[in-house]
CSV table of C-alpha atoms in Angstrom, one decimal:
chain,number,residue,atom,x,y,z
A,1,UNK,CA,27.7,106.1,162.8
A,2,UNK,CA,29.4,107.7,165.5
A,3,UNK,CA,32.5,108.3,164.1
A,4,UNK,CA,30.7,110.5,161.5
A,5,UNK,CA,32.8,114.1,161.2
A,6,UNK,CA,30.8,116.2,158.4
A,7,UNK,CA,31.9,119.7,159.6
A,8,UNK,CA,35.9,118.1,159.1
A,9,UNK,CA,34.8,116.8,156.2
A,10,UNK,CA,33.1,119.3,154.7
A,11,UNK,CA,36.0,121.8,155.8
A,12,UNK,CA,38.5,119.3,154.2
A,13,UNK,CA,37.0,118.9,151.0
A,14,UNK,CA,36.3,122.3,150.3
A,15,UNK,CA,39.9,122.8,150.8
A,16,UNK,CA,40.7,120.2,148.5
A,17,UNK,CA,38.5,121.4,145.5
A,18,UNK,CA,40.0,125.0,146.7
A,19,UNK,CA,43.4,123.3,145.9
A,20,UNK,CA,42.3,122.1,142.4
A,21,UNK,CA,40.8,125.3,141.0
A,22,UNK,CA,44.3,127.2,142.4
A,23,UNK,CA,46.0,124.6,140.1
A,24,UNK,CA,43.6,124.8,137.0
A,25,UNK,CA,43.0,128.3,137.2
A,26,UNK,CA,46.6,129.4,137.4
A,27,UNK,CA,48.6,126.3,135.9
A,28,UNK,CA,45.7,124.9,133.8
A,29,UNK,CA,46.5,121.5,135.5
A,30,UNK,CA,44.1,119.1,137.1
A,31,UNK,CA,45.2,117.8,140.7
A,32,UNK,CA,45.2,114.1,139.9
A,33,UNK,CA,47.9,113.3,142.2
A,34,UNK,CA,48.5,109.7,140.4
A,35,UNK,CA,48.7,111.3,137.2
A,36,UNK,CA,51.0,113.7,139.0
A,37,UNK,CA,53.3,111.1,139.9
A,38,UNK,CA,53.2,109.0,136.4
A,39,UNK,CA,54.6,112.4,135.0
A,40,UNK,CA,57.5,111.6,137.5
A,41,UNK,CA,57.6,108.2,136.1
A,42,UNK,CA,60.5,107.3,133.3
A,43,UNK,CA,61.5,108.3,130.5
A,44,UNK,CA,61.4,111.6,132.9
A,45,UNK,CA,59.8,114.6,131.5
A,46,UNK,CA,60.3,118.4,131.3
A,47,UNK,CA,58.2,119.2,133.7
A,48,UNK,CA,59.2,117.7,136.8
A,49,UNK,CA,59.6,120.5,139.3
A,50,UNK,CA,56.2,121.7,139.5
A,51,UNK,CA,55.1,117.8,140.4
A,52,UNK,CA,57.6,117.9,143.1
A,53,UNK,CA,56.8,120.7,144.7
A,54,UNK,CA,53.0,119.9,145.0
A,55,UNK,CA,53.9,116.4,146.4
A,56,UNK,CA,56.4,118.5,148.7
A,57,UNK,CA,53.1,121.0,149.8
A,58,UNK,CA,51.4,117.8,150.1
A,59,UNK,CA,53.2,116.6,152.6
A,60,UNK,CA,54.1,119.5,154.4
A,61,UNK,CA,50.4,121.1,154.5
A,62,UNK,CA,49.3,117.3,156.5
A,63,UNK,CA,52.6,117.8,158.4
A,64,UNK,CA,51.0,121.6,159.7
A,65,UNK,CA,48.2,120.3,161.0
A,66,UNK,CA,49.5,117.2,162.4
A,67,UNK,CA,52.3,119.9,164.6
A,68,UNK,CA,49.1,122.0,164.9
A,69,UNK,CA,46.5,119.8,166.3
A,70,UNK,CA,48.0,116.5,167.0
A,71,UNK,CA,45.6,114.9,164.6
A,72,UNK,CA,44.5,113.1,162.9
A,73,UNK,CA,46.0,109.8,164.0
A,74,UNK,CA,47.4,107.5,161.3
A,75,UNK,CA,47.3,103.7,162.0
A,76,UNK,CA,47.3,100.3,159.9
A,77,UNK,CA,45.1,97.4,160.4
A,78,UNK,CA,46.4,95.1,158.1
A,79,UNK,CA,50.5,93.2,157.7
A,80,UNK,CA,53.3,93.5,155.5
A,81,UNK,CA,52.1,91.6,152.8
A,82,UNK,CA,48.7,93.6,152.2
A,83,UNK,CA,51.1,96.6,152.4
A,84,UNK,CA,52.9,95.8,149.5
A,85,UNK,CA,50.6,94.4,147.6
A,86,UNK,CA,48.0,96.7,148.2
A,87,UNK,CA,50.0,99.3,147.7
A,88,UNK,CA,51.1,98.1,144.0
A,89,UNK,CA,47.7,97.3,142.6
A,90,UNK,CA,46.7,101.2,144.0
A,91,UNK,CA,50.1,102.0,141.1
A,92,UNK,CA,48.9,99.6,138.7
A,93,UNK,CA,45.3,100.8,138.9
A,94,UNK,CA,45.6,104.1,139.1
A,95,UNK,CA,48.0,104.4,136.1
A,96,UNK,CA,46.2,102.1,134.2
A,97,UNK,CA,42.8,103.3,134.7
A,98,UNK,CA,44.5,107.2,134.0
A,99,UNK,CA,43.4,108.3,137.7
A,100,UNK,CA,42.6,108.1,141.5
A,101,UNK,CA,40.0,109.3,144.1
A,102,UNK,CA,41.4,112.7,143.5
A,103,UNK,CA,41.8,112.4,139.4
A,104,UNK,CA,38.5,110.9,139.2
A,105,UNK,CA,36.9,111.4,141.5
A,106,UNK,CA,37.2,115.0,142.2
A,107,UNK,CA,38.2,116.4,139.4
A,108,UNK,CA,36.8,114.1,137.1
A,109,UNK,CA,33.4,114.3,138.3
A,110,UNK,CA,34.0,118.2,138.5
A,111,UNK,CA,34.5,118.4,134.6
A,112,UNK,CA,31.6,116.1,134.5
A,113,UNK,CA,33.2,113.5,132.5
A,114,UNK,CA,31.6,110.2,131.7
A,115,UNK,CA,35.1,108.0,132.2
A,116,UNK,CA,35.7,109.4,135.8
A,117,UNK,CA,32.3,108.6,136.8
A,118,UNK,CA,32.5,104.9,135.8
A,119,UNK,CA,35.8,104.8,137.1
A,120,UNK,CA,35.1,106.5,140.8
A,121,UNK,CA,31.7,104.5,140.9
A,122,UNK,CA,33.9,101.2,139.9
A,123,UNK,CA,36.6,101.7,142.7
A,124,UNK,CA,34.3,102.7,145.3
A,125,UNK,CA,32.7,99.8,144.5
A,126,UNK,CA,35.2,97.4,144.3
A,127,UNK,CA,36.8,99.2,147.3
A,128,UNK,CA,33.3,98.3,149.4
A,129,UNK,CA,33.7,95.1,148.1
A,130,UNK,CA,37.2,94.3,149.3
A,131,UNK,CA,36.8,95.6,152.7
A,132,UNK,CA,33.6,93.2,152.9
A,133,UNK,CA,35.3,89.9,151.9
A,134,UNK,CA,38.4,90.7,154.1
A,135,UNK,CA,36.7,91.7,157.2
A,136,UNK,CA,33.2,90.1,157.4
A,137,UNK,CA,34.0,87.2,155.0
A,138,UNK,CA,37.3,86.2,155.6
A,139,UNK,CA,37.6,88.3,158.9
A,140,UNK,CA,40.8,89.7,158.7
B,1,UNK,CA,58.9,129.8,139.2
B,2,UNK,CA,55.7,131.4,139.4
B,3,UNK,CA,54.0,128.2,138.2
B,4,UNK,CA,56.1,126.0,140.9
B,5,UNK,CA,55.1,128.3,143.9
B,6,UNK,CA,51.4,127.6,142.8
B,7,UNK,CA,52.2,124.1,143.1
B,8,UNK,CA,53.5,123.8,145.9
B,9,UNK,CA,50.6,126.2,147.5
B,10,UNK,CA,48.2,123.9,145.8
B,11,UNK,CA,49.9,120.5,147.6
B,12,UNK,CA,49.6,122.5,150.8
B,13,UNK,CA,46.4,123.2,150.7
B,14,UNK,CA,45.0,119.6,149.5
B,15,UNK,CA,47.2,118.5,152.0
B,16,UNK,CA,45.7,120.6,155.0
B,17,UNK,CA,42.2,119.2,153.3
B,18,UNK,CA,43.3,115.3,153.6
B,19,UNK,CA,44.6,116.1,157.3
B,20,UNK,CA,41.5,118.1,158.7
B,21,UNK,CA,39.1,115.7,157.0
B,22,UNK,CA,41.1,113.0,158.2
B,23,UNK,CA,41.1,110.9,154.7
B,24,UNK,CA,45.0,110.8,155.6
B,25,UNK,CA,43.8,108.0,158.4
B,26,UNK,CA,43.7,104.1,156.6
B,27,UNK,CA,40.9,102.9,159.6
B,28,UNK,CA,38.9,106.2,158.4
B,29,UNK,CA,38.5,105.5,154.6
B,30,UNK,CA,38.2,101.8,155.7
B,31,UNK,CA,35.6,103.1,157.8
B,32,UNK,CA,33.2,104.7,154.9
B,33,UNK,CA,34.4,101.5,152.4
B,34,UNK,CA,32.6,99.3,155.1
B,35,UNK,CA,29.5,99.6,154.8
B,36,UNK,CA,28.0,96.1,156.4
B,37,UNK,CA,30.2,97.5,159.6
B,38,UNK,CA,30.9,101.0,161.9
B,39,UNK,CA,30.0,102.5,158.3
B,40,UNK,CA,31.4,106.2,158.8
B,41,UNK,CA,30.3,108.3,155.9
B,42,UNK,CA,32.6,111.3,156.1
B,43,UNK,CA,34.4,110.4,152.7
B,44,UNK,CA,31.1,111.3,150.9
B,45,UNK,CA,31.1,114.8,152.2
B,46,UNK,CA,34.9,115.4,151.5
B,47,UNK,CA,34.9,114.2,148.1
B,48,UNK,CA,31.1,116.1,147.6
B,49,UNK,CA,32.3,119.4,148.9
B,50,UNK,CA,35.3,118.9,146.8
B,51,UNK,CA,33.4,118.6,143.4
B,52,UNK,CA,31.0,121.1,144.3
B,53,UNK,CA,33.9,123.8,144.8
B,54,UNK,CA,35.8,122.6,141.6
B,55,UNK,CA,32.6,122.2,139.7
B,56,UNK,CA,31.9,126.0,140.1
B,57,UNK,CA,35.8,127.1,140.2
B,58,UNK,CA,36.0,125.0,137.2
B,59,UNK,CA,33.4,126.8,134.9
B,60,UNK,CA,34.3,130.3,135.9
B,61,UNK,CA,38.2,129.4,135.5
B,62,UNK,CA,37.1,128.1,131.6
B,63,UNK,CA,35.4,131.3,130.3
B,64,UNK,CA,39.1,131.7,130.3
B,65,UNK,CA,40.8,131.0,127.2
B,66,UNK,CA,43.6,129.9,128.8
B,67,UNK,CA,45.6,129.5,132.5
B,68,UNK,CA,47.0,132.9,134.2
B,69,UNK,CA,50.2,131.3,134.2
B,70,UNK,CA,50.0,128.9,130.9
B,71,UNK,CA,49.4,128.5,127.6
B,72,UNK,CA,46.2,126.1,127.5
B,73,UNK,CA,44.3,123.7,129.9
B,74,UNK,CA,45.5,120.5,130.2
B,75,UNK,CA,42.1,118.7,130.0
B,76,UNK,CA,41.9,115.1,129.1
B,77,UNK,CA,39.4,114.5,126.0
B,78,UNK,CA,38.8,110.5,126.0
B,79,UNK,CA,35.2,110.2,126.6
B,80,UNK,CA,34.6,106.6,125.9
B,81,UNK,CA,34.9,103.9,128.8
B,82,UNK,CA,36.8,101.3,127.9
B,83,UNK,CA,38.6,97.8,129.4
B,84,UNK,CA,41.7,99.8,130.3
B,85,UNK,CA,39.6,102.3,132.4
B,86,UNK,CA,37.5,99.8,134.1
B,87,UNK,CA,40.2,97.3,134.2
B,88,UNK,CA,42.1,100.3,136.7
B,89,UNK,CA,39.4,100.9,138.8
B,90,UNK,CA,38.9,98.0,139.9
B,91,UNK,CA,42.6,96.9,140.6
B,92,UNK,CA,42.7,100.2,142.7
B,93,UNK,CA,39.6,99.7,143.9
B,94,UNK,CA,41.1,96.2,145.3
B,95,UNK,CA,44.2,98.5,146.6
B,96,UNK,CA,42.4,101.0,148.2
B,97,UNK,CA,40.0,98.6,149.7
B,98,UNK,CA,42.9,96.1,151.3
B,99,UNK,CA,45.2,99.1,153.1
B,100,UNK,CA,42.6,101.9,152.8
B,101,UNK,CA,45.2,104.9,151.0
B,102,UNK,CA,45.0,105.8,148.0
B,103,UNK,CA,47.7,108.0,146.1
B,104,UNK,CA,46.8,111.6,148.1
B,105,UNK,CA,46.6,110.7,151.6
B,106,UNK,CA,49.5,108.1,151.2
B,107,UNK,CA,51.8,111.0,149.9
B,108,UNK,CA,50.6,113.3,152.9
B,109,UNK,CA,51.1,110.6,155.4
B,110,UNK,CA,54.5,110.3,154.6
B,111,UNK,CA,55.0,112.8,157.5
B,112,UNK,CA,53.8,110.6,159.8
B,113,UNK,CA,57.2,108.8,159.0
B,114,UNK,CA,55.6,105.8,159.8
B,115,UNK,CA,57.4,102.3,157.9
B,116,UNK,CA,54.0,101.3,156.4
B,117,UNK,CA,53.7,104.4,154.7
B,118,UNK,CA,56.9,104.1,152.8
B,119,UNK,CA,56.6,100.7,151.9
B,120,UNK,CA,53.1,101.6,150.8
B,121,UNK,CA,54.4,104.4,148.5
B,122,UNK,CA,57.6,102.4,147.6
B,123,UNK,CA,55.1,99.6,146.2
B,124,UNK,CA,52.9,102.0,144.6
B,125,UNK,CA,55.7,103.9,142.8
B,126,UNK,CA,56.6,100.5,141.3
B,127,UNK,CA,53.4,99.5,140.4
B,128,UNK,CA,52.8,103.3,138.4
B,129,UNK,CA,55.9,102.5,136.7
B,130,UNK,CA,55.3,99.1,135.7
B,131,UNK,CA,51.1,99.4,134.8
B,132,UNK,CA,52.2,100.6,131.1
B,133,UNK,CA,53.9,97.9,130.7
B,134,UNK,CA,51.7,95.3,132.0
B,135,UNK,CA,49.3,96.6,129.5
B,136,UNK,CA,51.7,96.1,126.7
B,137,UNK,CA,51.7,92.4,127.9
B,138,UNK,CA,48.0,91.5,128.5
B,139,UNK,CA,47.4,93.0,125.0
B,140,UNK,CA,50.0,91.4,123.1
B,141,UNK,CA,48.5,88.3,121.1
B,142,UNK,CA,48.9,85.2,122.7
B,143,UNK,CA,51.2,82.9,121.9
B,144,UNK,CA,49.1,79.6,121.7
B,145,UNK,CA,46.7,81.1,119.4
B,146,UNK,CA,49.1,81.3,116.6
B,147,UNK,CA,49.3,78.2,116.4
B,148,UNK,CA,46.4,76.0,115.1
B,149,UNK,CA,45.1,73.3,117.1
């Protein structure tokens, strides 16, 4: 356990719930950033430009502390394949199952509802799962 | 344009979050997913601090009877679990596992401007437009059973 950072972490997450009360308290929106991005999904809706700009601040806000600190570093461990295919399930998934880590399981669990806990205790759990068959099963 | 400004200070700060935490990094979620290795548990404390601050935020903000800058909450009101919901977490679940992103960090990450994190989002954009109607196509009656035999 090491590699264990709970001051970052702790810093970091209170940001992130920080971020989602700024959103609900002012735009009475949750900051589910899949269901942010199916509102950019066709037939294209009204209110595009406020999705954009929080995937913009999104971006930018890592980019400030990437200039800032040099960290953290971002690398991949798996190929091109597991890319693309993992990264179409996560669109599938997340829009099927109305939500992410930060849908769910932030603001879900925040509002205390009974879907996002099943949900965020079903892709943690399946997440475990899939990191143990490809790396101590299959050894990938 | 008051509304858009508070959107975009919202990504900022959720994206400051993701990079001080370092849930932006793929080997760092891997690390707290993988629990039989390294197991790193810094995810529980981001996404714990997160729900305590929204938990509070979020019952003072709804003694409101509605946003500063909008007409009502936009709160989803399902409460039952169902195939659909289940069926999702666990294909994400399958996502998130194999590449370690999920829809936040692999936004943020974008500035990285590395190739894996634009194929990752390109593929994920795809797979959020199609899910809807993968849906449509799973539920659809099947063909064979119309017929007898």
């Amino acid at each position: 356990m090491e590699n264990f950072t709970p001051i970052s972490a702790l810093v970091g997450g209170s940001l992130i719930g920080l971020s989602a009360a700024l959103l609900f308290a002012l735009n009475g929106r949750l900051a589910g950033i899949s269901g942010i991005l199916a509102g950019l999904m066709p037939p294209a809706r009204q209110d595009a430009t406020w999705r954009v700009m929080f995937v913009v601040g999104l971006i930018v806000g890592t980019g400030v502390w990437l200039a800032a600190t040099g960290r953290p570093v971002v690398a991949f461990d798996v190929g091109w394949p597991v890319i693309v295919g993992g990264g179409v399930l996560t669109g599938i998934g997340t829009r099927i199952g109305a939500g992410c880590t930060s849908g769910h399981g932030v603001c879900g669990l925040a509002r205390s509802s009974p879907r996002s806990l099943v949900a965020t205790v079903t892709f943690v759990g399946v997440g475990g799962l899939t990191v143990f068959i490809a790396r101590h099963v299959m050894g990938v | 344009m008051a509304r858009n400004l508070v959107a975009l200070a919202a990504g900022l700060i959720f994206g400051l979050g993701l990079a001080i935490s370092e849930m932006v990094s793929p080997l760092k979620v891997k690390a707290f997913l993988d629990v039989a290795g390294d197991w790193d548990p810094s995810l529980i404390l981001v996404m714990g601090s997160a729900v305590v601050v929204s938990f509070v935020a979020f019952r003072l903000i709804l003694r409101r009877p509605q946003p500063v800058l909008d007409l009502k909450f936009d709160i989803p009101t399902r409460r039952d679990i169902d195939g659909r919901l289940v069926g999702g977490a666990v294909v994400f679940g399958v996502g998130w596992g194999l590449v370690g992103l999920c829809p936040g960090p692999a936004l943020s990450g974008l500035v990285y401007g590395n190739i894996e994190s634009f194929v990752f989002v390109g593929a994920m954009l795809v797979g959020l437009a199609i899910g809807p109607r993968l849906v449509t196509l799973i539920g659809a009656p099947p063909v064979a059973s119309a017929t007898p035999g």
